[in-house]
């Protein structure tokens, strides 16, 4: 039995009312009973092109029928309480059914990016040892099924069950529903999801969140029951990013369940298709990266054709002028910061009225400060200096440490990472620097972690450096971000070569492909140097390399 929170934590959050021990699948079942004929979910319009399956739209009762068939199959295959299912699907109805069916079978789901290859999946499987791997047959010319079979043959996957997307689609339509399908063996303290996050280490970290963790978000989203809730019953919610991490689960899937909404799926991101979905499906709430918001505003595409009530921006700091322009159009802008570990700050009109300040700052729940938006009354955050001392003065900058009913208890099967990330008082130290604006607000300042943010994908530089050093021509390597207007950052590799050798970017990319590394992690800029600048302890001086990148980038 995997229960990661200690008894005292569980008792406290339950007694205070923040956790109600209602699982996500039970919340979904309540929606089925309440709104059986409401449209629950809509496939991407280009589904046929990316999966060879037909686009569908299902009511709540139709979706639940599919979920029960999928869960029956999982149970017959030995997937039950505490078992983990690894899933590599695009944003289609089948992925959402996988979430719900895994929970219906009392198991744990761990979704991963479509871009991941054998290199990343081996690391994942060494940590969670999944009992089943659901995988897309092929995607953009890559044979995912062959990769899965190879991994299984190499004993990298402890799975006797590999299920393709096309097989899963048929299973959920035709498999016989078990007589005991309504029996359940989980409660709110059981793990619902294991997402994957990057830090300074080379290995990805497994971030587990329980049903109670996710259920806590009802205080943010449910306007009918909780002061400061931002969504109404039946909202039409669009997901434009891969349904594998906090952005899509916490700002898409979970609020959809909480408010019994309609979920509009999109994949891969295409601004034209997504805009048409916003119009055609009458989307009322979604999350976009700031670059897309800027583009749509400049093209005049936020107009009367849209029914958006709330628009969240995340993954990068939004330009304040976009908040002002959206508000003029009757759309309430939201500023979001969060991590897979169960951290989240949401600047809404309910807590920061001034639009430009809302774009720059977040609520700072600390020292018993009371909020009209009750979501924040369960949290306690502190800003600390490198020695762990709390900072309290305006203008001071330090690392944000976070404690709330939303936050995970620790990394899954990775105690070495848990020890590094939590302080002695149980605060999760986020690795992000924030600046104190005033007594009630803080603003994002910079990342402490040595990672690259490429289009929302977090890339640990240590992982890429370790891979580069395996190349027979490379003696030493260091990796930093290269600024990019569209994606934010690209991977820039500084390398020291063996005497008498040379290398170009194509050779480096071929090497990464041979190592079965996800394409988004491949170096896109290459700088050959005589030596990597290092301090007396041997640590690469990334500040010097970043200055060099600024100099080189200015010439392009």
Coordinates of C-alpha atoms in Angstrom, one line a residue:
X1 CA 0.0 0.0 0.0
X2 CA 1.6 3.3 -1.2
X3 CA 0.5 6.1 1.1
X4 CA 3.1 8.8 1.0
X5 CA 1.7 11.4 3.4
X6 CA 2.2 10.9 7.1
X7 CA -0.8 10.5 9.4
X8 CA -0.4 13.9 11.0
X9 CA -0.5 15.7 7.6
X10 CA -3.5 13.8 6.5
X11 CA -5.3 14.4 9.8
X12 CA -4.6 18.1 9.7
X13 CA -5.7 18.8 6.2
X14 CA -8.8 16.6 6.6
X15 CA -9.8 18.2 9.9
X16 CA -9.3 21.7 8.4
X17 CA -11.5 20.8 5.4
X18 CA -8.9 21.1 2.7
X19 CA -9.0 17.4 1.9
X20 CA -12.3 15.6 1.5
X21 CA -11.1 12.1 0.6
X22 CA -13.1 12.2 -2.7
X23 CA -11.2 10.6 -5.5
X24 CA -11.1 12.2 -9.0
X25 CA -13.0 9.2 -10.5
X26 CA -15.7 9.7 -7.9
X27 CA -16.0 13.4 -8.8
X28 CA -16.3 12.4 -12.5
X29 CA -19.0 9.8 -11.7
X30 CA -21.0 12.6 -9.9
X31 CA -20.8 14.6 -13.1
X32 CA -22.1 11.6 -15.1
X33 CA -25.1 11.3 -12.8
X34 CA -25.8 15.1 -12.8
X35 CA -25.2 15.8 -16.5
X36 CA -25.4 12.5 -18.4
X37 CA -26.3 14.1 -21.7
X38 CA -23.9 17.1 -21.5
X39 CA -21.0 17.0 -24.0
X40 CA -18.1 16.0 -21.9
X41 CA -15.2 15.9 -24.4
X42 CA -14.3 16.8 -27.9
X43 CA -11.4 15.4 -30.0
X44 CA -8.9 17.5 -32.0
X45 CA -10.3 18.2 -35.5
X46 CA -7.1 16.8 -37.0
X47 CA -7.2 13.5 -35.0
X48 CA -7.4 11.4 -38.1
X49 CA -4.2 12.9 -39.4
X50 CA -2.2 12.3 -36.2
X51 CA -3.6 8.9 -35.1
X52 CA -5.6 7.4 -38.0
X53 CA -8.6 7.4 -35.7
X54 CA -11.8 9.3 -36.3
X55 CA -12.6 12.5 -34.4
X56 CA -15.3 12.0 -31.7
X57 CA -17.3 14.0 -29.3
X58 CA -18.9 12.2 -26.3
X59 CA -21.5 12.9 -23.7
X60 CA -20.8 12.2 -20.0
X61 CA -22.7 8.9 -20.2
X62 CA -21.0 7.8 -23.4
X63 CA -17.6 8.7 -22.0
X64 CA -18.3 6.8 -18.7
X65 CA -19.3 3.7 -20.7
X66 CA -15.9 3.8 -22.4
X67 CA -14.2 4.3 -19.1
X68 CA -15.8 1.2 -17.6
X69 CA -14.8 -0.9 -20.5
X70 CA -11.2 0.3 -20.3
X71 CA -11.1 -0.2 -16.5
X72 CA -12.5 -3.7 -17.0
X73 CA -9.7 -4.6 -19.4
X74 CA -7.1 -3.1 -17.0
X75 CA -8.4 -5.2 -14.1
X76 CA -8.4 -8.3 -16.2
X77 CA -4.7 -7.6 -17.0
X78 CA -3.8 -7.4 -13.4
X79 CA -3.8 -3.6 -13.1
X80 CA -5.2 -2.7 -9.7
X81 CA -4.3 -0.7 -6.6
X82 CA -0.8 0.7 -6.5
X83 CA 0.1 -0.6 -10.0
X84 CA 1.4 2.0 -12.4
X85 CA 0.4 2.5 -16.0
X86 CA 2.9 4.4 -18.2
X87 CA 1.1 6.3 -21.0
X88 CA 2.5 8.0 -24.2
X89 CA -0.5 9.2 -26.0
X90 CA -1.4 12.5 -27.8
X91 CA -4.2 14.7 -26.6
X92 CA -7.2 12.6 -27.8
X93 CA -10.2 11.2 -26.1
X94 CA -8.3 7.9 -25.6
X95 CA -5.8 9.7 -23.3
X96 CA -8.5 11.1 -21.1
X97 CA -10.2 7.7 -21.0
X98 CA -6.8 6.3 -19.9
X99 CA -6.7 8.7 -16.9
X100 CA -10.2 7.9 -15.8
X101 CA -10.0 4.1 -16.5
X102 CA -6.7 3.8 -14.5
X103 CA -8.3 5.6 -11.6
X104 CA -11.4 3.4 -12.0
X105 CA -9.1 0.4 -11.7
X106 CA -7.7 1.9 -8.5
X107 CA -4.2 2.3 -10.1
X108 CA -1.8 5.2 -10.8
X109 CA -1.2 6.8 -14.2
X110 CA 2.2 8.3 -15.3
X111 CA 1.9 10.2 -18.6
X112 CA 5.1 11.1 -20.6
X113 CA 5.8 13.3 -23.6
X114 CA 5.5 11.9 -27.1
X115 CA 9.0 13.2 -27.8
X116 CA 10.6 10.9 -25.3
X117 CA 12.6 8.0 -26.6
X118 CA 14.4 5.0 -25.2
X119 CA 16.9 7.1 -23.2
X120 CA 14.3 8.9 -21.2
X121 CA 11.9 5.9 -20.9
X122 CA 14.6 3.7 -19.4
X123 CA 15.2 6.3 -16.7
X124 CA 11.4 6.4 -16.0
X125 CA 11.0 2.7 -15.8
X126 CA 14.0 2.3 -13.4
X127 CA 12.0 4.5 -11.0
X128 CA 8.4 3.4 -11.2
X129 CA 8.6 -0.1 -12.8
X130 CA 5.3 0.2 -14.7
X131 CA 3.0 -2.8 -15.1
X132 CA 1.6 -1.6 -18.4
X133 CA 2.8 0.7 -21.2
X134 CA 0.1 2.4 -23.3
X135 CA 1.8 3.8 -26.4
X136 CA 0.9 5.4 -29.7
X137 CA 1.5 3.1 -32.6
X138 CA 3.6 5.7 -34.5
X139 CA 3.8 9.5 -34.6
X140 CA 5.4 11.8 -37.1
X141 CA 7.2 8.9 -38.7
X142 CA 8.6 7.4 -35.5
X143 CA 7.7 3.8 -34.7
X144 CA 6.8 4.0 -31.0
X145 CA 5.5 0.4 -30.9
X146 CA 8.9 -1.0 -32.0
X147 CA 10.6 1.2 -29.4
X148 CA 8.3 -0.2 -26.7
X149 CA 9.0 -3.8 -27.8
X150 CA 12.7 -3.2 -27.8
X151 CA 12.6 -1.7 -24.3
X152 CA 10.6 -4.7 -23.1
X153 CA 13.1 -7.2 -24.6
X154 CA 16.0 -5.3 -22.9
X155 CA 14.1 -5.7 -19.6
X156 CA 14.0 -1.9 -19.4
X157 CA 10.2 -2.2 -18.9
X158 CA 8.8 -4.6 -16.3
X159 CA 5.7 -4.9 -18.5
X160 CA 4.1 -7.9 -20.0
X161 CA 1.4 -5.6 -21.3
X162 CA 2.0 -3.2 -24.2
X163 CA -1.2 -1.6 -25.5
X164 CA -1.2 0.6 -28.6
X165 CA -3.5 3.6 -29.0
X166 CA -5.5 1.9 -31.7
X167 CA -5.9 -1.2 -29.6
X168 CA -6.9 0.9 -26.6
X169 CA -9.5 2.7 -28.7
X170 CA -11.1 -0.7 -29.7
X171 CA -10.9 -2.0 -26.1
X172 CA -12.8 1.0 -24.8
X173 CA -15.5 0.5 -27.3
X174 CA -16.0 -3.2 -27.2
X175 CA -14.5 -4.8 -24.1
X176 CA -17.0 -6.5 -21.7
X177 CA -17.7 -4.6 -18.6
X178 CA -17.0 -6.5 -15.4
X179 CA -19.8 -7.1 -12.9
X180 CA -17.6 -5.8 -10.1
X181 CA -16.6 -2.6 -11.9
X182 CA -18.1 -0.3 -9.3
X183 CA -16.0 -1.7 -6.4
X184 CA -13.3 0.7 -5.4
X185 CA -10.2 0.3 -3.3
X186 CA -8.7 3.8 -3.2
X187 CA -9.3 6.9 -1.2
X188 CA -8.1 10.5 -1.4
X189 CA -4.7 9.6 0.0
X190 CA -3.8 7.3 -2.8
X191 CA -1.6 8.5 -5.6
X192 CA -3.5 9.6 -8.8
X193 CA -0.7 10.8 -11.0
X194 CA 3.1 10.6 -11.3
X195 CA 4.4 13.4 -13.6
X196 CA 8.0 14.0 -14.6
X197 CA 10.0 17.1 -13.9
X198 CA 13.5 18.2 -14.5
X199 CA 16.0 19.7 -12.0
X200 CA 19.8 20.1 -12.0
X201 CA 20.2 16.3 -12.0
X202 CA 20.5 14.3 -15.1
X203 CA 17.7 11.9 -14.2
X204 CA 14.0 13.0 -14.4
X205 CA 12.2 13.3 -11.1
X206 CA 9.0 11.5 -10.4
X207 CA 6.4 13.9 -8.8
X208 CA 3.4 12.0 -7.3
X209 CA 0.2 13.8 -6.5
X210 CA -2.7 12.2 -4.7
X211 CA -6.4 12.5 -5.3
X212 CA -6.6 14.8 -2.3
X213 CA -3.8 17.0 -3.7
X214 CA -5.7 17.5 -7.0
X215 CA -9.1 17.8 -5.2
X216 CA -7.8 20.8 -3.3
X217 CA -8.0 22.8 -6.5
X218 CA -11.8 22.9 -6.1
X219 CA -11.2 25.9 -3.8
X220 CA -9.7 27.7 -6.8
X221 CA -12.1 26.7 -9.5
X222 CA -15.6 26.0 -8.1
X223 CA -17.3 29.4 -7.9
X224 CA -20.6 27.9 -6.8
X225 CA -19.2 26.6 -3.5
X226 CA -16.1 28.6 -2.6
X227 CA -15.4 32.3 -2.3
X228 CA -13.0 33.4 -5.0
X229 CA -13.6 30.4 -7.3
X230 CA -13.2 31.4 -10.9
X231 CA -15.2 28.9 -13.0
X232 CA -18.9 28.1 -13.3
X233 CA -20.7 24.8 -13.8
X234 CA -20.4 23.6 -17.4
X235 CA -17.4 25.8 -18.6
X236 CA -15.9 24.9 -22.0
X237 CA -12.2 24.3 -21.2
X238 CA -9.6 23.9 -24.0
X239 CA -6.2 22.2 -23.5
X240 CA -3.5 23.2 -25.9
X241 CA -0.4 21.7 -24.3
X242 CA 0.4 18.0 -23.8
X243 CA -1.8 16.5 -21.1
X244 CA 1.2 15.2 -19.1
X245 CA 2.0 17.9 -16.6
X246 CA 0.8 20.6 -14.3
X247 CA -0.2 23.1 -17.1
X248 CA -2.6 20.7 -18.8
X249 CA -3.7 18.6 -15.8
X250 CA -4.0 21.3 -13.2
X251 CA -5.4 24.0 -15.6
X252 CA -7.4 21.7 -17.9
X253 CA -8.2 18.2 -16.9
X254 CA -8.9 18.7 -13.1
X255 CA -10.9 21.9 -13.4
X256 CA -13.0 20.1 -16.1
X257 CA -13.8 17.4 -13.6
X258 CA -14.5 19.9 -10.8
X259 CA -17.0 22.0 -12.7
X260 CA -18.5 19.3 -14.9
X261 CA -17.4 21.1 -18.0
X262 CA -16.8 20.3 -21.7
X263 CA -13.1 19.4 -22.5
X264 CA -11.8 20.5 -25.9
X265 CA -8.6 18.7 -26.8
X266 CA -5.9 20.0 -29.1
X267 CA -2.7 18.4 -30.5
X268 CA 0.0 19.2 -31.7
X269 CA -0.2 22.9 -31.2
X270 CA -1.3 24.7 -34.3
X271 CA -2.4 28.4 -33.8
X272 CA -4.9 28.4 -36.7
X273 CA -6.6 25.1 -35.7
X274 CA -6.6 26.1 -32.0
X275 CA -8.1 29.5 -32.8
X276 CA -10.9 27.8 -34.8
X277 CA -11.5 25.5 -31.9
X278 CA -11.9 28.4 -29.6
X279 CA -14.5 29.9 -31.9
X280 CA -16.3 26.7 -33.0
X281 CA -16.5 25.1 -29.6
X282 CA -17.4 28.2 -27.7
X283 CA -14.4 27.9 -25.3
X284 CA -14.7 29.9 -22.1
X285 CA -11.5 29.1 -20.3
X286 CA -8.0 28.1 -21.5
X287 CA -4.3 28.5 -20.9
X288 CA -1.9 29.9 -23.6
X289 CA 1.8 30.8 -23.6
X290 CA 2.3 34.6 -23.8
X291 CA 3.8 34.5 -27.3
X292 CA 0.6 33.1 -28.7
X293 CA -1.5 35.7 -26.9
X294 CA 0.6 38.5 -28.3
X295 CA 0.3 37.1 -31.8
X296 CA -3.5 36.7 -31.6
X297 CA -3.9 40.2 -30.2
X298 CA -1.7 41.8 -32.9
X299 CA -3.7 40.0 -35.5
X300 CA -7.0 41.2 -34.0
X301 CA -8.2 37.7 -33.4
X302 CA -9.5 38.3 -29.9
X303 CA -12.9 39.5 -31.0
X304 CA -16.7 39.0 -30.7
X305 CA -16.4 35.5 -32.2
X306 CA -14.7 34.3 -29.0
X307 CA -16.7 33.4 -25.8
X308 CA -13.6 33.4 -23.6
X309 CA -14.3 34.6 -20.0
X310 CA -11.0 33.8 -18.5
X311 CA -7.6 33.4 -20.2
X312 CA -4.6 32.2 -18.3
X313 CA -1.0 32.8 -19.4
X314 CA 1.9 30.7 -18.1
X315 CA 5.3 29.2 -18.9
X316 CA 6.8 32.6 -19.2
X317 CA 6.1 36.1 -17.8
X318 CA 3.3 37.7 -19.7
X319 CA 3.6 41.3 -21.1
X320 CA 1.4 43.6 -18.9
X321 CA -0.1 45.3 -21.9
X322 CA -1.7 42.0 -22.9
X323 CA -3.7 42.0 -19.6
X324 CA -4.9 45.5 -20.3
X325 CA -6.0 44.7 -23.9
X326 CA -7.7 41.4 -22.9
X327 CA -9.6 43.2 -20.2
X328 CA -10.9 45.8 -22.7
X329 CA -12.3 42.9 -24.7
X330 CA -14.2 41.5 -21.7
X331 CA -11.7 38.7 -21.0
X332 CA -10.3 38.3 -17.5
X333 CA -6.5 37.6 -17.7
X334 CA -4.9 35.3 -15.2
X335 CA -1.2 35.0 -14.5
X336 CA 0.0 31.5 -13.6
X337 CA 3.2 30.0 -12.1
X338 CA 3.4 26.4 -11.1
X339 CA 5.4 23.1 -11.0
X340 CA 4.7 19.4 -11.3
X341 CA 5.5 19.0 -7.6
X342 CA 2.1 20.6 -6.7
X343 CA 3.0 24.2 -6.5
X344 CA 0.8 26.9 -8.0
X345 CA 0.2 30.6 -7.8
X346 CA -2.7 32.2 -9.7
X347 CA -3.1 36.0 -10.1
X348 CA -6.8 36.7 -10.7
X349 CA -9.1 39.6 -10.4
X350 CA -10.2 38.1 -7.1
X351 CA -6.8 38.7 -5.5
X352 CA -5.0 41.4 -7.6
X353 CA -7.3 43.9 -9.3
X354 CA -4.7 46.1 -10.9
X355 CA -4.1 44.6 -14.4
X356 CA -0.5 45.5 -14.9
X357 CA 0.4 44.4 -11.4
X358 CA -1.5 41.1 -11.9
X359 CA 0.7 40.4 -14.9
X360 CA 3.9 40.9 -12.9
X361 CA 3.0 39.6 -9.4
X362 CA 1.4 36.8 -7.4
X363 CA -0.4 36.6 -4.1
X364 CA 2.0 35.8 -1.2
X365 CA 0.2 33.8 1.5
X366 CA 2.3 33.9 4.6
X367 CA 2.2 34.6 8.3
X368 CA -1.6 33.8 8.6
X369 CA -2.6 36.5 6.1
X370 CA -6.3 36.0 5.3
X371 CA -7.6 36.1 1.7
X372 CA -11.1 36.5 0.2
X373 CA -10.1 33.8 -2.2
X374 CA -10.1 30.9 0.3
X375 CA -7.7 28.8 -1.9
X376 CA -4.8 30.8 -0.5
X377 CA -5.8 30.5 3.2
X378 CA -4.5 26.9 3.2
X379 CA -1.0 27.9 2.0
X380 CA 2.1 29.2 3.6
X381 CA 5.0 30.5 1.5
X382 CA 8.3 31.9 2.5
X383 CA 11.2 33.6 0.6
X384 CA 14.6 32.5 1.9
X385 CA 18.3 33.5 1.3
X386 CA 20.9 30.8 0.5
X387 CA 21.4 30.1 4.3
X388 CA 17.6 29.4 4.7
X389 CA 16.9 32.7 6.5
X390 CA 13.4 34.2 5.8
X391 CA 13.3 37.4 3.9
X392 CA 10.5 39.9 4.6
X393 CA 11.5 43.3 3.2
X394 CA 10.3 44.8 0.0
X395 CA 12.7 44.4 -2.9
X396 CA 14.5 41.4 -1.3
X397 CA 15.1 38.4 -3.6
X398 CA 15.3 34.8 -2.5
X399 CA 14.2 31.2 -3.2
X400 CA 10.4 30.5 -2.9
X401 CA 9.6 27.7 -0.5
X402 CA 6.1 26.3 -0.6
X403 CA 3.8 24.4 1.8
X404 CA 0.1 23.6 1.0
X405 CA -2.5 20.8 0.6
X406 CA -1.6 20.9 -3.1
X407 CA 2.1 20.0 -2.7
X408 CA 3.4 16.5 -3.1
X409 CA 4.9 14.7 0.0
X410 CA 8.2 13.8 -1.8
X411 CA 9.5 12.3 -5.0
X412 CA 8.4 8.8 -5.8
X413 CA 11.1 6.2 -5.0
X414 CA 13.7 8.9 -5.1
X415 CA 14.6 9.8 -1.5
X416 CA 17.8 11.4 -2.6
X417 CA 15.9 14.1 -4.4
X418 CA 13.3 14.5 -1.7
X419 CA 16.0 15.2 0.9
X420 CA 17.5 17.9 -1.3
X421 CA 14.2 19.6 -2.1
X422 CA 12.4 19.8 1.3
X423 CA 13.6 21.8 4.3
X424 CA 13.4 20.6 7.9
X425 CA 10.0 22.2 8.4
X426 CA 8.4 20.4 5.4
X427 CA 8.6 23.3 2.9
X428 CA 9.2 22.3 -0.7
X429 CA 12.0 24.6 -2.0
X430 CA 11.1 25.4 -5.6
X431 CA 14.4 26.3 -7.1
X432 CA 12.8 29.6 -8.4
X433 CA 13.8 33.0 -7.1
X434 CA 11.0 35.5 -6.3
X435 CA 11.2 39.2 -5.3
X436 CA 9.1 40.6 -2.5
X437 CA 6.9 43.4 -4.0
X438 CA 4.9 44.2 -0.9
X439 CA 3.4 42.5 2.2
X440 CA 0.8 40.7 0.0
X441 CA 2.6 40.0 -3.3
X442 CA 5.7 38.6 -4.8
X443 CA 7.0 38.5 -8.4
X444 CA 9.0 35.8 -10.3
X445 CA 12.6 36.9 -10.7
X446 CA 14.7 34.0 -12.1
X447 CA 15.4 30.3 -12.0
X448 CA 17.8 28.9 -9.5
X449 CA 17.8 25.5 -11.2
X450 CA 20.3 25.1 -14.1
X451 CA 17.7 24.2 -16.7
X452 CA 16.7 25.3 -20.1
X453 CA 13.0 26.1 -20.9
X454 CA 12.4 25.2 -24.5
X455 CA 8.8 26.0 -25.5
X456 CA 7.6 24.8 -22.0
X457 CA 9.8 21.7 -21.9
X458 CA 12.3 21.9 -19.1
X459 CA 15.7 20.4 -20.0
X460 CA 18.3 19.7 -17.3
X461 CA 21.7 20.8 -18.6
X462 CA 23.4 18.1 -16.6
X463 CA 21.7 15.4 -18.6
X464 CA 22.8 16.9 -22.0
X465 CA 26.3 17.5 -20.7
X466 CA 26.6 13.9 -19.6
X467 CA 25.4 12.7 -23.0
X468 CA 27.8 15.0 -24.9
X469 CA 30.8 13.8 -23.0
X470 CA 30.1 10.3 -24.3
X471 CA 30.9 11.4 -27.8
X472 CA 34.3 10.1 -28.8
X473 CA 35.5 13.5 -30.1
X474 CA 34.4 15.5 -27.1
X475 CA 36.7 16.0 -24.1
X476 CA 34.5 18.4 -22.1
X477 CA 31.1 20.1 -22.5
X478 CA 28.8 22.6 -20.9
X479 CA 25.3 23.5 -21.9
X480 CA 23.3 26.8 -21.5
X481 CA 20.2 28.4 -23.0
X482 CA 20.3 30.4 -26.2
X483 CA 17.5 33.0 -26.4
X484 CA 14.9 32.3 -29.0
X485 CA 11.9 34.6 -29.7
X486 CA 9.4 31.8 -30.4
X487 CA 10.5 29.0 -28.0
X488 CA 12.1 31.1 -25.3
X489 CA 15.4 29.1 -25.2
X490 CA 17.3 26.7 -27.4
X491 CA 20.0 24.2 -26.3
X492 CA 23.5 25.7 -26.8
X493 CA 26.4 23.3 -26.4
X494 CA 29.9 24.5 -25.6
X495 CA 32.4 21.7 -26.4
X496 CA 36.1 21.0 -26.1
X497 CA 37.3 18.6 -28.8
X498 CA 40.1 16.1 -28.9
X499 CA 43.2 17.5 -30.7
X500 CA 43.0 17.0 -34.5
X501 CA 39.2 16.5 -34.6
X502 CA 36.3 18.6 -35.7
X503 CA 32.6 18.4 -35.4
X504 CA 29.5 20.1 -36.7
X505 CA 25.9 20.3 -35.5
X506 CA 24.6 17.6 -37.9
X507 CA 27.1 15.1 -36.4
X508 CA 26.1 16.1 -32.9
X509 CA 22.4 15.6 -33.7
X510 CA 23.0 12.3 -35.3
X511 CA 24.8 11.2 -32.1
X512 CA 21.9 12.3 -30.0
X513 CA 19.5 10.4 -32.3
X514 CA 21.7 7.2 -31.9
X515 CA 21.5 7.7 -28.1
X516 CA 17.7 7.7 -28.4
X517 CA 17.3 11.1 -26.9
X518 CA 14.1 13.2 -27.3
X519 CA 14.5 15.6 -30.2
X520 CA 13.7 18.8 -28.2
X521 CA 16.8 18.1 -26.1
X522 CA 19.2 18.1 -29.1
X523 CA 21.7 21.0 -29.3
X524 CA 20.6 23.6 -31.8
X525 CA 23.6 25.8 -31.3
X526 CA 27.2 24.6 -31.2
X527 CA 30.3 26.6 -29.9
X528 CA 33.7 24.9 -30.0
X529 CA 36.0 26.3 -27.4
X530 CA 39.5 25.6 -26.1
X531 CA 38.3 25.1 -22.6
X532 CA 35.2 25.3 -20.4
X533 CA 35.6 28.0 -17.8
X534 CA 35.4 26.4 -14.3
X535 CA 35.8 27.6 -10.8
X536 CA 38.3 26.1 -8.3
X537 CA 35.8 23.4 -7.4
X538 CA 35.5 22.3 -11.1
X539 CA 32.0 23.7 -11.6
X540 CA 31.3 25.2 -15.0
X541 CA 31.0 29.0 -14.8
X542 CA 27.7 29.2 -16.6
X543 CA 27.5 33.0 -16.2
X544 CA 30.6 33.4 -18.4
X545 CA 29.0 31.1 -21.0
X546 CA 25.7 33.0 -20.9
X547 CA 27.6 36.2 -21.5
X548 CA 29.2 34.6 -24.5
X549 CA 25.8 33.5 -25.8
X550 CA 24.5 37.1 -25.5
X551 CA 27.4 38.3 -27.5
X552 CA 27.0 35.6 -30.2
X553 CA 23.2 35.9 -30.3
X554 CA 23.4 39.7 -30.9
X555 CA 25.2 39.1 -34.2
X556 CA 22.4 37.0 -35.7

